XYZ file of C-alpha atoms in Angstrom:
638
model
C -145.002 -109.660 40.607
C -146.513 -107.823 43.602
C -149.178 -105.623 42.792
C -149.839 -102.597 45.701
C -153.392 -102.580 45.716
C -155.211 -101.260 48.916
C -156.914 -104.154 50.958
C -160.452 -102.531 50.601
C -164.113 -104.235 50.650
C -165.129 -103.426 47.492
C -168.279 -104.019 45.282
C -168.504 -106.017 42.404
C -170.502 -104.307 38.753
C -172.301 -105.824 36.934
C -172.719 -103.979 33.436
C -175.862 -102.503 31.964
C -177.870 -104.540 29.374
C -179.194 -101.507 27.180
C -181.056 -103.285 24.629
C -183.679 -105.298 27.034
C -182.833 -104.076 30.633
C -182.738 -106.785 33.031
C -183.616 -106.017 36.326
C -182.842 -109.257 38.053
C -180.392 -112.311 37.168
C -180.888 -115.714 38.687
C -178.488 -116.153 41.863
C -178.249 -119.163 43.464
C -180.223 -119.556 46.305
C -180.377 -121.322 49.674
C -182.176 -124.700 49.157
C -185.376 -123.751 51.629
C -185.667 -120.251 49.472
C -185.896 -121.747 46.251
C -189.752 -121.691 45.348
C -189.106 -117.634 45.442
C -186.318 -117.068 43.330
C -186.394 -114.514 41.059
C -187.081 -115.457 37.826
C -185.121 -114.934 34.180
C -185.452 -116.079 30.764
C -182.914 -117.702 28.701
C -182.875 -113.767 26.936
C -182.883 -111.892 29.851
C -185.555 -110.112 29.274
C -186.304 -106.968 31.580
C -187.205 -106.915 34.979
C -190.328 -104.684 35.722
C -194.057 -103.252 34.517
C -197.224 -101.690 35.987
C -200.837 -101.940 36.137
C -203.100 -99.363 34.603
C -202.427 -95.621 35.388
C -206.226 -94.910 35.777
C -207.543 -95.921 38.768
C -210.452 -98.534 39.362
C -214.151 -97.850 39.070
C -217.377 -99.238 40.207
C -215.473 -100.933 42.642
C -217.427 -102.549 45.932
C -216.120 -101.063 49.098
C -214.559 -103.481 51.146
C -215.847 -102.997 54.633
C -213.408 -101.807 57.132
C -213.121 -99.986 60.408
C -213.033 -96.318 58.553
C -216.557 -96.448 56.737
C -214.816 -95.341 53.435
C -217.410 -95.045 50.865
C -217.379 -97.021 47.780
C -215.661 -96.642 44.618
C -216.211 -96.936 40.943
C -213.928 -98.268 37.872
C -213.181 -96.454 35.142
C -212.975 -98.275 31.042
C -209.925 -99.674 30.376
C -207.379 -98.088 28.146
C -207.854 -98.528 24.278
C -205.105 -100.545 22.566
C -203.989 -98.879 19.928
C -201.890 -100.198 17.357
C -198.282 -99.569 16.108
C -198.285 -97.657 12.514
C -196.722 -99.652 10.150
C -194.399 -96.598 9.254
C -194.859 -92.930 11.022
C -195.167 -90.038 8.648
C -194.428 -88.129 10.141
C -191.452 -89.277 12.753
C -193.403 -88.029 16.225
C -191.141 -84.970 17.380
C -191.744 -82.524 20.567
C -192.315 -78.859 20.936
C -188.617 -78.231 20.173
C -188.842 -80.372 17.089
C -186.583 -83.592 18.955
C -187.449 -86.679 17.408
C -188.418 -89.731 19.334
C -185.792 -91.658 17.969
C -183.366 -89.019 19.061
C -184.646 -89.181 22.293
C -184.242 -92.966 22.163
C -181.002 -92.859 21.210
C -179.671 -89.787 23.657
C -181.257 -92.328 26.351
C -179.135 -95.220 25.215
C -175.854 -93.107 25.284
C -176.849 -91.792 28.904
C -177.441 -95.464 30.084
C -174.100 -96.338 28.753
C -171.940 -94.195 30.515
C -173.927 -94.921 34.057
C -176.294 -91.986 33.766
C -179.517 -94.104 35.277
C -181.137 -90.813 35.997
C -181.020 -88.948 32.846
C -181.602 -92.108 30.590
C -184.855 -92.377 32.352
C -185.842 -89.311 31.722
C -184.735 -88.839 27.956
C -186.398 -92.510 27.509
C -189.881 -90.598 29.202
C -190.116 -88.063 26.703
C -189.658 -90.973 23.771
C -192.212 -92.796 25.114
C -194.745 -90.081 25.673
C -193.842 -89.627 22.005
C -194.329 -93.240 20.903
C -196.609 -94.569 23.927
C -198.033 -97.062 21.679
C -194.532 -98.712 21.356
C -194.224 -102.184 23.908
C -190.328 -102.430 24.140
C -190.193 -98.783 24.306
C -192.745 -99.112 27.282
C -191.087 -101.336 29.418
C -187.398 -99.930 29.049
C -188.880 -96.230 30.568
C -190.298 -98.348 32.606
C -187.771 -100.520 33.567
C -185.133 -97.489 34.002
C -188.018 -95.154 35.883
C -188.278 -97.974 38.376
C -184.057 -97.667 39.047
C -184.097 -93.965 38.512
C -186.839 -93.733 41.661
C -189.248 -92.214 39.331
C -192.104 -94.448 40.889
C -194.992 -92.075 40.001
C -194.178 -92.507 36.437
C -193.654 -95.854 36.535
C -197.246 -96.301 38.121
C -198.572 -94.794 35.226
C -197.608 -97.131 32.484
C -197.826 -100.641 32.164
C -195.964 -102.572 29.745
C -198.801 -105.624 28.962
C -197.894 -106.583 25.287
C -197.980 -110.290 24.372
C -194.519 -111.686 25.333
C -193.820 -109.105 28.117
C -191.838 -111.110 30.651
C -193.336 -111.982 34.106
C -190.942 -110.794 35.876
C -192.278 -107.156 34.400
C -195.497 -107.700 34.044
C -195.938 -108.680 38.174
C -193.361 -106.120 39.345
C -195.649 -103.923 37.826
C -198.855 -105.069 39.952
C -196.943 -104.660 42.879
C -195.573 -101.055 42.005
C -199.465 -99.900 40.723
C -200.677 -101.278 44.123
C -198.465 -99.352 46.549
C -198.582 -96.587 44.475
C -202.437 -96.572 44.536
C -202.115 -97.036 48.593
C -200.534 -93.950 48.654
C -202.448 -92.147 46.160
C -205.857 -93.579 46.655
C -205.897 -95.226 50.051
C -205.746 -98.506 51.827
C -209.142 -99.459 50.754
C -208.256 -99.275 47.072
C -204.984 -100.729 46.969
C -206.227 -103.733 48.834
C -209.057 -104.520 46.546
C -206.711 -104.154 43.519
C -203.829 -106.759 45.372
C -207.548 -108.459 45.711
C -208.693 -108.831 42.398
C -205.070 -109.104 40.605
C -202.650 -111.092 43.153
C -199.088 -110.321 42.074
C -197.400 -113.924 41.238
C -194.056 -114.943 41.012
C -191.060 -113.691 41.137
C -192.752 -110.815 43.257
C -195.272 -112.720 45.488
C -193.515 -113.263 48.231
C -192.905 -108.604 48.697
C -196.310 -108.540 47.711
C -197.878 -111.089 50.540
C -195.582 -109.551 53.105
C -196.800 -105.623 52.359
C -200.591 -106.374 51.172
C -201.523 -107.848 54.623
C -200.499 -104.448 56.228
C -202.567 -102.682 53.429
C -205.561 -105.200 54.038
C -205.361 -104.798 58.058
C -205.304 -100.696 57.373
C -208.407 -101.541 55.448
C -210.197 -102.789 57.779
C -209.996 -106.099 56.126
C -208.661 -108.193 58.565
C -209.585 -112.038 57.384
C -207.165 -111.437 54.868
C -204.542 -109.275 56.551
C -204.849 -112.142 59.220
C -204.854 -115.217 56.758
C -202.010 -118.104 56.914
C -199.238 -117.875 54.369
C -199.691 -119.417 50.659
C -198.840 -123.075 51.435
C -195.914 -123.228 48.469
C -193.918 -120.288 50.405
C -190.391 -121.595 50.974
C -189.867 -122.151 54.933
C -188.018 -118.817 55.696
C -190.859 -116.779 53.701
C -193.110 -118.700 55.875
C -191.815 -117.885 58.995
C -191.524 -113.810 57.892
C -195.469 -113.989 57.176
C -196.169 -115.297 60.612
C -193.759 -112.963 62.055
C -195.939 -109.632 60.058
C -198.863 -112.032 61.467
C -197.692 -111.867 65.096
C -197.204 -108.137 64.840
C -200.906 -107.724 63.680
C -202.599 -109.902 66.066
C -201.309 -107.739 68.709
C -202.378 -104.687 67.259
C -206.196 -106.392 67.424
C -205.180 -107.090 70.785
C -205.223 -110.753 70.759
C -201.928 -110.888 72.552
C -202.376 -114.788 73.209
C -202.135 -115.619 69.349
C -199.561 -113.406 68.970
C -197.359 -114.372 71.911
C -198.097 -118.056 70.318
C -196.780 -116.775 66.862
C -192.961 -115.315 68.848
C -192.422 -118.620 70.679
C -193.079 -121.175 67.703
C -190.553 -118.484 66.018
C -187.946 -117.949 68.076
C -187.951 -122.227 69.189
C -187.231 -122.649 65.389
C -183.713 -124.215 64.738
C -182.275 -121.984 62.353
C -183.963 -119.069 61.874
C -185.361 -118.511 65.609
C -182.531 -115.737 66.139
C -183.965 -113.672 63.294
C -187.278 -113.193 65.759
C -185.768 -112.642 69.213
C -185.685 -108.854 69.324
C -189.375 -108.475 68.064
C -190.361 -110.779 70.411
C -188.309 -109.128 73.268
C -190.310 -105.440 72.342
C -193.497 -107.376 72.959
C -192.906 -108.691 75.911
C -191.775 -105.346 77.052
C -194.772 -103.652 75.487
C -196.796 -106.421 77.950
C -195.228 -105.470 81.154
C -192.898 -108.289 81.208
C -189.238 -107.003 81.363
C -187.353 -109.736 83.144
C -188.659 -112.332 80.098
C -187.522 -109.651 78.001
C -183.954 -108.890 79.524
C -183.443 -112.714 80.149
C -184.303 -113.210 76.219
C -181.749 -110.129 75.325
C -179.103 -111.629 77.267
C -179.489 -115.439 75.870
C -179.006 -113.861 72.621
C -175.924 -111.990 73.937
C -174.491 -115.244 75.748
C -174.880 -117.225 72.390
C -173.413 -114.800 70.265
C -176.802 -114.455 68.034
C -177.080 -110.772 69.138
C -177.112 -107.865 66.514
C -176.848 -104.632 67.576
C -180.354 -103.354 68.533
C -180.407 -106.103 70.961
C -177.759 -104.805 73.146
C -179.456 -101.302 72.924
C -182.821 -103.256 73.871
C -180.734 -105.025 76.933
C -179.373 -101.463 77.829
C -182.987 -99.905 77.078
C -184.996 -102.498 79.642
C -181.994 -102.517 82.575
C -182.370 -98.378 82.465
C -186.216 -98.261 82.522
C -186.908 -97.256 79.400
C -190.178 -97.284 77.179
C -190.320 -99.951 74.827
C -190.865 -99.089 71.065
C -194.295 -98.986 70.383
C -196.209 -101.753 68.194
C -195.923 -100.316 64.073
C -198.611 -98.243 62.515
C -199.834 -99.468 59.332
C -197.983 -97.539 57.015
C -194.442 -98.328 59.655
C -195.268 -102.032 59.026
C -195.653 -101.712 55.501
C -192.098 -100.351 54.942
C -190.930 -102.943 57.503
C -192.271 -105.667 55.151
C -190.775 -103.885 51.702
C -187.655 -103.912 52.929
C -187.481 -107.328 54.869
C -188.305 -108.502 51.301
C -185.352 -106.729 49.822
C -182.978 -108.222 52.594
C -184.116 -111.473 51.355
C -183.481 -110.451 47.715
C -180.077 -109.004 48.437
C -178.881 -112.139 50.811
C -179.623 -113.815 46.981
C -178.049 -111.113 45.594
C -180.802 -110.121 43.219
C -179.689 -106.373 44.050
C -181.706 -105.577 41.273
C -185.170 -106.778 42.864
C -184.130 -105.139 46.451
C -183.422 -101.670 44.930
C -187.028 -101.418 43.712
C -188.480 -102.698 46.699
C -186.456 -100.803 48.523
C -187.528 -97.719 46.650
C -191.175 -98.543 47.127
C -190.400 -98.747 51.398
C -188.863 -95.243 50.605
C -192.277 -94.116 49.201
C -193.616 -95.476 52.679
C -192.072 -94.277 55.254
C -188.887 -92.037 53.889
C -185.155 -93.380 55.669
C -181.581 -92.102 55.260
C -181.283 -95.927 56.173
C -183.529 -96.780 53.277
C -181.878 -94.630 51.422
C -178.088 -95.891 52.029
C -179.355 -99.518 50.838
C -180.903 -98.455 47.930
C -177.274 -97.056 46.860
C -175.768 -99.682 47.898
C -178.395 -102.309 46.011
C -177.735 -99.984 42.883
C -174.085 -100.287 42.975
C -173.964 -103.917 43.599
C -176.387 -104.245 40.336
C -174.361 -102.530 38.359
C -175.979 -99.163 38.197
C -172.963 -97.144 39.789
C -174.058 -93.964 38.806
C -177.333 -94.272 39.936
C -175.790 -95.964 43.064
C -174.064 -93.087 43.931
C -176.420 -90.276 43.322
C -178.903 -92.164 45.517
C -175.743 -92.416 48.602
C -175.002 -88.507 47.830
C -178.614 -87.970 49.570
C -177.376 -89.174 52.590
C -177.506 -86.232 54.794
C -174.490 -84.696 56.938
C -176.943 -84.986 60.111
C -176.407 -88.384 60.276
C -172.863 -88.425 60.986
C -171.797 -92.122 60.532
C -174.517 -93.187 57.836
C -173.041 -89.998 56.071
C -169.216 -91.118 56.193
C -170.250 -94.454 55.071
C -172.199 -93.462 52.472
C -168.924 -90.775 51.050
C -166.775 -94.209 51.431
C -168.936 -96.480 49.454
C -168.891 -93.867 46.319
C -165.413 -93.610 46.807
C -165.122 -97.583 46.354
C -167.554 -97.045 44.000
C -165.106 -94.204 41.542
C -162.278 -96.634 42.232
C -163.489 -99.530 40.761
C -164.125 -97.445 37.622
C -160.776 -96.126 38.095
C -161.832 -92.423 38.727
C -159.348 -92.158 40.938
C -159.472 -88.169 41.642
C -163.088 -88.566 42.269
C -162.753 -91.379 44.555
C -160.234 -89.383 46.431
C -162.422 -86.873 46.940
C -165.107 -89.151 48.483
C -162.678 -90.601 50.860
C -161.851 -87.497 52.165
C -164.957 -86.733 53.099
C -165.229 -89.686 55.087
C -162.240 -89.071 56.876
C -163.011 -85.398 57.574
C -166.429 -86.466 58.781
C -165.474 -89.172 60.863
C -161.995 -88.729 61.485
C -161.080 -91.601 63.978
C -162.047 -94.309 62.422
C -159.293 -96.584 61.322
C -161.285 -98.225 58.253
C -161.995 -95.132 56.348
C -158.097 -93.663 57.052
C -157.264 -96.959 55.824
C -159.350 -96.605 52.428
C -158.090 -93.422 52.321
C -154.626 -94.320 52.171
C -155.112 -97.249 49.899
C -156.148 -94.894 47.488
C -152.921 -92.802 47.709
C -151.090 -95.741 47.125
C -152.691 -96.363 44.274
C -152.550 -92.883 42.608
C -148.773 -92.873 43.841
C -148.822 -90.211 46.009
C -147.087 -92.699 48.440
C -145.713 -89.843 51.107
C -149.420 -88.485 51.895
C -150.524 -92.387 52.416
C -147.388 -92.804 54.719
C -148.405 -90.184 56.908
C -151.762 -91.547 57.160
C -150.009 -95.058 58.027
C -147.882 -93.487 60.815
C -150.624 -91.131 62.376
C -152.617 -91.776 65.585
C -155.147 -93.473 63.587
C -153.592 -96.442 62.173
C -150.349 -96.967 63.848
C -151.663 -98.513 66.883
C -150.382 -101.491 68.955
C -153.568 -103.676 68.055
C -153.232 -102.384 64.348
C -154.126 -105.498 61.720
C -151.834 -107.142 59.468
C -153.555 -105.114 56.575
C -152.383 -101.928 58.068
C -148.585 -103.462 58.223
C -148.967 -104.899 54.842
C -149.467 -101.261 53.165
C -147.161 -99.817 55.194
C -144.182 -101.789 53.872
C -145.541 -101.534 50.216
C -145.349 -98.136 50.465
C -142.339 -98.088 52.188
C -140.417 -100.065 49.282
C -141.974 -97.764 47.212
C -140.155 -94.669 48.626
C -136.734 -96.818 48.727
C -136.750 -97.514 52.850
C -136.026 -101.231 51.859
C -135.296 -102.304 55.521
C -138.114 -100.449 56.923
C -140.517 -101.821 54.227
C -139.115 -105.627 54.795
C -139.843 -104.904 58.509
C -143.332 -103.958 58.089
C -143.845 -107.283 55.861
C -142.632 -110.000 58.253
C -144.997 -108.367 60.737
C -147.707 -108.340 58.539
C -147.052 -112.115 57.585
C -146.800 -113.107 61.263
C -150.268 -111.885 61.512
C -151.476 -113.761 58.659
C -149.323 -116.385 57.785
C -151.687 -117.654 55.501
C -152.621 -114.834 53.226
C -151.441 -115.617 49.916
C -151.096 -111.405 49.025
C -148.704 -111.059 51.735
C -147.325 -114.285 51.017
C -146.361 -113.223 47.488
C -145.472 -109.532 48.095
C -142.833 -110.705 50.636
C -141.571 -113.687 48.726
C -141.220 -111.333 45.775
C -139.178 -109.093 47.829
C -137.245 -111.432 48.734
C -136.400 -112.916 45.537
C -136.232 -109.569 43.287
C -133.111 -108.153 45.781
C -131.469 -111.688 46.052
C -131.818 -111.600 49.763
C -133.795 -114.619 50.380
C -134.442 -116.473 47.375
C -134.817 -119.504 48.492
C -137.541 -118.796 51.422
C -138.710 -115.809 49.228
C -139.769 -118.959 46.606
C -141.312 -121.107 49.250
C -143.368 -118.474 50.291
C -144.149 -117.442 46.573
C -145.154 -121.364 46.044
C -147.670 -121.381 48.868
C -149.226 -118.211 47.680
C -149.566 -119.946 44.102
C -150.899 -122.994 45.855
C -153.622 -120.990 47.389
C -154.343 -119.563 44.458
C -153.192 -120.854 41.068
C -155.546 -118.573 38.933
C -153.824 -115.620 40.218
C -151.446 -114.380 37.312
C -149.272 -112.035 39.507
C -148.725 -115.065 41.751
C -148.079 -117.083 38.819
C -145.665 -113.800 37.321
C -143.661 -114.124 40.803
C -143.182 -117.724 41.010
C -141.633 -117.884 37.362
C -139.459 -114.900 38.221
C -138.292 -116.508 41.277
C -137.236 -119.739 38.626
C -135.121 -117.317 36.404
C -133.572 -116.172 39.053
C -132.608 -119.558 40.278
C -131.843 -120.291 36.699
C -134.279 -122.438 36.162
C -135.565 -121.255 32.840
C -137.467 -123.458 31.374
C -139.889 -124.284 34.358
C -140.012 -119.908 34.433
C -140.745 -119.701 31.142
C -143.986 -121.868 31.637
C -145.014 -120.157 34.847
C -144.804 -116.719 32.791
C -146.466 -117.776 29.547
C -149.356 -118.458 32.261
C -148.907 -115.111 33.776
C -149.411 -113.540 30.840
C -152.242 -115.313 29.385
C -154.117 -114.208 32.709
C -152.938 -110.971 32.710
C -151.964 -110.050 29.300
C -152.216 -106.258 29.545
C -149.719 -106.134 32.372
C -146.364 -104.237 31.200
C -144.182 -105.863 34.489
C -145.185 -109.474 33.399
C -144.286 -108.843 30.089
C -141.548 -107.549 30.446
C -140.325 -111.113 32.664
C -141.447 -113.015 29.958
C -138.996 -110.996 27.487
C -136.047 -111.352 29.864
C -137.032 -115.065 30.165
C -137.449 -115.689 26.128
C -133.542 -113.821 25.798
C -132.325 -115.906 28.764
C -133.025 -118.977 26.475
C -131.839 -117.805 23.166
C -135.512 -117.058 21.898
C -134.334 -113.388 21.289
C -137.133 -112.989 18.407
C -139.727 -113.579 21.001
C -137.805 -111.786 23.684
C -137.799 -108.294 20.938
C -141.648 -109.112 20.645
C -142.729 -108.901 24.068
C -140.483 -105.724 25.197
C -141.711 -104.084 21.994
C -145.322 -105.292 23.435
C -144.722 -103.552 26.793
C -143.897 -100.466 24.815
C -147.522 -100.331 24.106
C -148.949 -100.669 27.147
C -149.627 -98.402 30.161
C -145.827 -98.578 31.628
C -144.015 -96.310 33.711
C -141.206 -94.264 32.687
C -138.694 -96.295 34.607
C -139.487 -99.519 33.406
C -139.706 -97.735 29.543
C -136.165 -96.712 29.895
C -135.240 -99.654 31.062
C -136.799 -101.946 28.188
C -135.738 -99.528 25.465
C -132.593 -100.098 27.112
C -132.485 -103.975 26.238
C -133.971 -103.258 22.849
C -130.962 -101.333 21.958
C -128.369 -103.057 23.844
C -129.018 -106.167 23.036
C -131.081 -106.604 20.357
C -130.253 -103.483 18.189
C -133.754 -102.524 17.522
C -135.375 -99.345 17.667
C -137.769 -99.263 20.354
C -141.677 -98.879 19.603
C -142.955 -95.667 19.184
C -139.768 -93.788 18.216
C -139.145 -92.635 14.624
C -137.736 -95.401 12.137
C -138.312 -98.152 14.678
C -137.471 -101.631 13.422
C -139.969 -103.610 11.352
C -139.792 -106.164 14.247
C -141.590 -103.779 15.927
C -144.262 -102.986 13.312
C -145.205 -106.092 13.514
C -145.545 -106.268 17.516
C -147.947 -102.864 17.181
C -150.167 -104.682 14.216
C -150.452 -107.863 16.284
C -151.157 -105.395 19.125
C -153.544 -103.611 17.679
C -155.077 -106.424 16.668
């Protein structure tokens, strides 16, 4: 079988746990980075909580460069306890319980709506406040809805209450108090209540930019923790580096850069931030000659050819960050760390918290994507649809991403939509045409993706194998056989080794009788590449019953179909298959069993056909169908 599904980079989602919302799963992780992990329990509990709402009183002042006065601490919060039974049932002004809100929240969550669960699940706990699991679910879905205010306010502290929450939420309470309260404040709460794992390592990297805007600048200066993995290490010296320089002791900084940059494996990472301070000292030709070593040893990202072009022209360097710049800096180097783990989950909050900072449409396109890839599409894709039009390429990306995001969920109109958007706002570039047309293909609306193959975009002489590849799919689709086989060979002469092209054109070849014998060959090494594959498996059988080969096809198709059991084509083989050998029981069962699956209208006629024909049975579905059949729908259903 070849399937014709666009070559697209897609996402993988993950799907919401609505009883305890878990915020991050344990990934593996590179061996150096394993101290940090994030952390789960066996129950996956949820992911997030918060320190008090109130802020602290009689607090001593911590001495710093603006003279802020003292502060003062205010009681804690009463605990008060859960009634045994509510009489009666807390309702609001409109007379909506706080179970209904619960359970309006829970239905929202289900269907993706991150936004509007977290706010039904805010009026049930304002209701029920007093209620721990209640607590850290509205906080837990605040936190992914970007409701960060409210999520500073509560703090889910019960007995039991996960880590993972319970620190999350000291880190949330303490940039929310920076920003609310001041520098001073925050970093005598990070102070007196040190968020520990999984969280310490965001915390460490942001608190020593709150502690140096405080004025407190032993511990915005201090070394690392000593159990930081290596790489975390090396980020704290580099946040170090960029500090000493702003107190002007550019000799301990520059000191800092070079033990960075000399390291073996990570000493690329540093290169550009130790290329702006050289510039920043004068010192251009150590700059350029660092720019261009990363260029030569193909270690350079992109802002260090714009540095390279910046220094040759004359231009100023980037200035040092301010406080608040380098506090966002170290938020979201801590979600690139989390999302290189792929705890999406952790870098979406921290990426929400660098948003609070210092506001990005940057910031903002990662905290879509780190939604998505968590498995909060919705809330993914709200979060990309802020992307504004202004930023022209960021914007198109953004409109491509929710498309990818629709089609996964197979909301096909809506992801066509998106991809249009792309196109219209960036209309040369060959990998959104290219999305766009794999989504024609798939909604069958194979002349519109044609013309997008053939147009000035795509149909250029450097055009990839992918572009050749969809081309003849759609091609065979519209009955321009030749043209379509054409299109195929080139594709696999420009990847002779990708087992999708390998078993689209093998299939060809063996479904028209034109090649069978190579068409099998190249079938086998797709199956060889990957044996999990069921369509692979699906074509490599078919190619054995059309060799004749039956019995070794009949075991390639069982397979098929035990990976891929909903698929009407492979069932429909396996029915030809069972007949072939006399098994015409069998044979009746599956082509009544493709019957009730999602089939097209030419492969229904043609099945209904063989029912009839040649095994006098009524086809499923029509009146005073055979009994044969009523027992393929039970087993169905079933």
């Amino acid at each position: 079988m070849k399937p014709i599904r666009p070559l697209l980079l897609t996402t993988s989602i993950a799907a919401l746990i609505m009883g305890t919302p878990a915020l991050a799963q344990e990934t593996p992780v590179p061996e150096a980075e394993t101290t940090q992990a994030p952390a789960q329990s066996d129950t996956s509990e949820p992911v997030i909580e918060v320190a008090p709402a109130e802020p602290d009183a009689a607090e001593d002042a911590v001495e710093g460069e603006d003279g802020e006065a003292a502060e003062t601490e205010l009681p804690p919060e009463p605990i008060i306890a859960i009634p045994a039974e509510w009489a009666p049932v807390p309702v609001d002004r409109e007379g909506r319980s706080a179970y209904g809100h619960y359970l309006a929240a829970r239905a929202a969550l289900a269907q993706g709506e991150t936004g509007e669960g977290a706010r039904v699940l805010q009026q049930a706990y304002n209701l029920t406040p007093e209620q721990p699991r209640l607590r850290e679910q509205a906080f837990t879905a605040a936190l992914l809805a970007g409701d960060l205010a409210f999520a500073g306010r509560i703090t889910p502290e019960a007995e039991g209450t996960s880590p993972v929450i319970v620190e999350a939420g000291k880190l949330v309470n303490g940039i929310e108090t920076y920003l609310k309260d001041g520098a001073r404040r925050a970093n005598r709460l990070f102070a007196e209540n040190p968020v520990e794992l999984p969280h310490d390592r965001a915390a460490v990297y942001a608190q020593v930019w709150i502690a140096a805007e405080a004025g407190d600048w032993n511990r915005a200066l201090a070394a690392p923790p000593a159990d930081f993995d290596p790489i975390s290490v090396l980020v704290a010296r580099s946040n170090r580096a960029r500090l000493l320089e702003i107190r002007r002791r550019y000799e301990e900084a520059e000191a800092e850069w070079k033990e960075l940059v000399a390291h073996a494996q990570a000493g690329a990472l540093f290169r550009l931030a130790y290329g702006e301070f050289l510039e920043r000292r004068g010192r251009k030709e150590e700059a350029l000659a660092l720019y261009e070593a990363a260029i030569s040893a193909q270690q350079a990202e992109a802002r260090i050819f714009v540095a390279r072009d910046r220094v040759k022209s004359g231009g100023r360097p980037p200035a040092v960050p301010r406080y608040r710049e380098g506090l966002a800096m170290a938020l979201r180097t801590a979600a690139d760390q989390m999302i290189a783990q792929s705890a999406e989950e952790f870098a979406a909050v921290y990426l929400r918290l660098a948003q609070q900072v210092v506001p990005s449409v940057q910031n903002q396109f990662m905290i879509g994507q780190s939604l998505i890839n968590a498995g909060f599409a919705s809330a993914g894709r709200d979060a990309l649809a802020e992307i504004p039009q202004s930023d022209v390429n960021l914007y198109a990306n953004a409109r491509a991403q929710r498309g990818v995001s629709f089609e996964k969920q197979d909301m096909d109109e809506e992801a066509l939509a998106e991809f249009r958007l792309a196109v219209e706002a960036v209309p040369n570039e060959p990998s959104l045409t290219y999305a766009l047309a794999g989504q024609l293909v798939k909604m069958d609306r194979d002349a519109e993706a044609l013309e997008l193959l053939n147009g000035p975009v795509l149909n250029v002489a450097n055009q990839g194998y992918e572009v050749h590849f969809l081309r003849g799919a759609v091609l065979e689709a519209l009955g321009r056989s030749d043209e379509a086989e054409a299109e195929l060979v080139r594709a696999y002469q420009l990847a002779p080794n990708d087992p999708t092209v390998l078993n689209y054109l093998g299939y060809m070849w063996v479904d028209t009788g034109h090649k069978v014998v190579e068409g099998t060959e190249l079938i086998t090494r797709a199956v060889n590449a990957d044996p999990n594959d069921g369509h692979f498996q699906d074509s490599l059988g078919w190619a054995r019953f059309k060799q004749g080969q039956y019995e070794q096809a009949v075991e390639n198709i069982e397979q098929a179909v035990a990976k891929e059991p909903a698929n009407a084509e492979i069932n429909d083989h396996l029915g030809d298959v069972y007949y072939a050998l006399g098994r015409h029981r069998e044979a009746g069962f599956q082509w009544q069993r493709v019957l009730t699956l999602d089939v097209d209208a030419k492969r229904r006629a043609e099945v209904e056909a063989k029912l009839r024909d040649r095994l006098n049975q009524r086809p499923y579905g029509e009146e005073g169908h055979s009994a044969a059949s009523e027992d393929v729908a039970a087993v169905t259903n079933d």
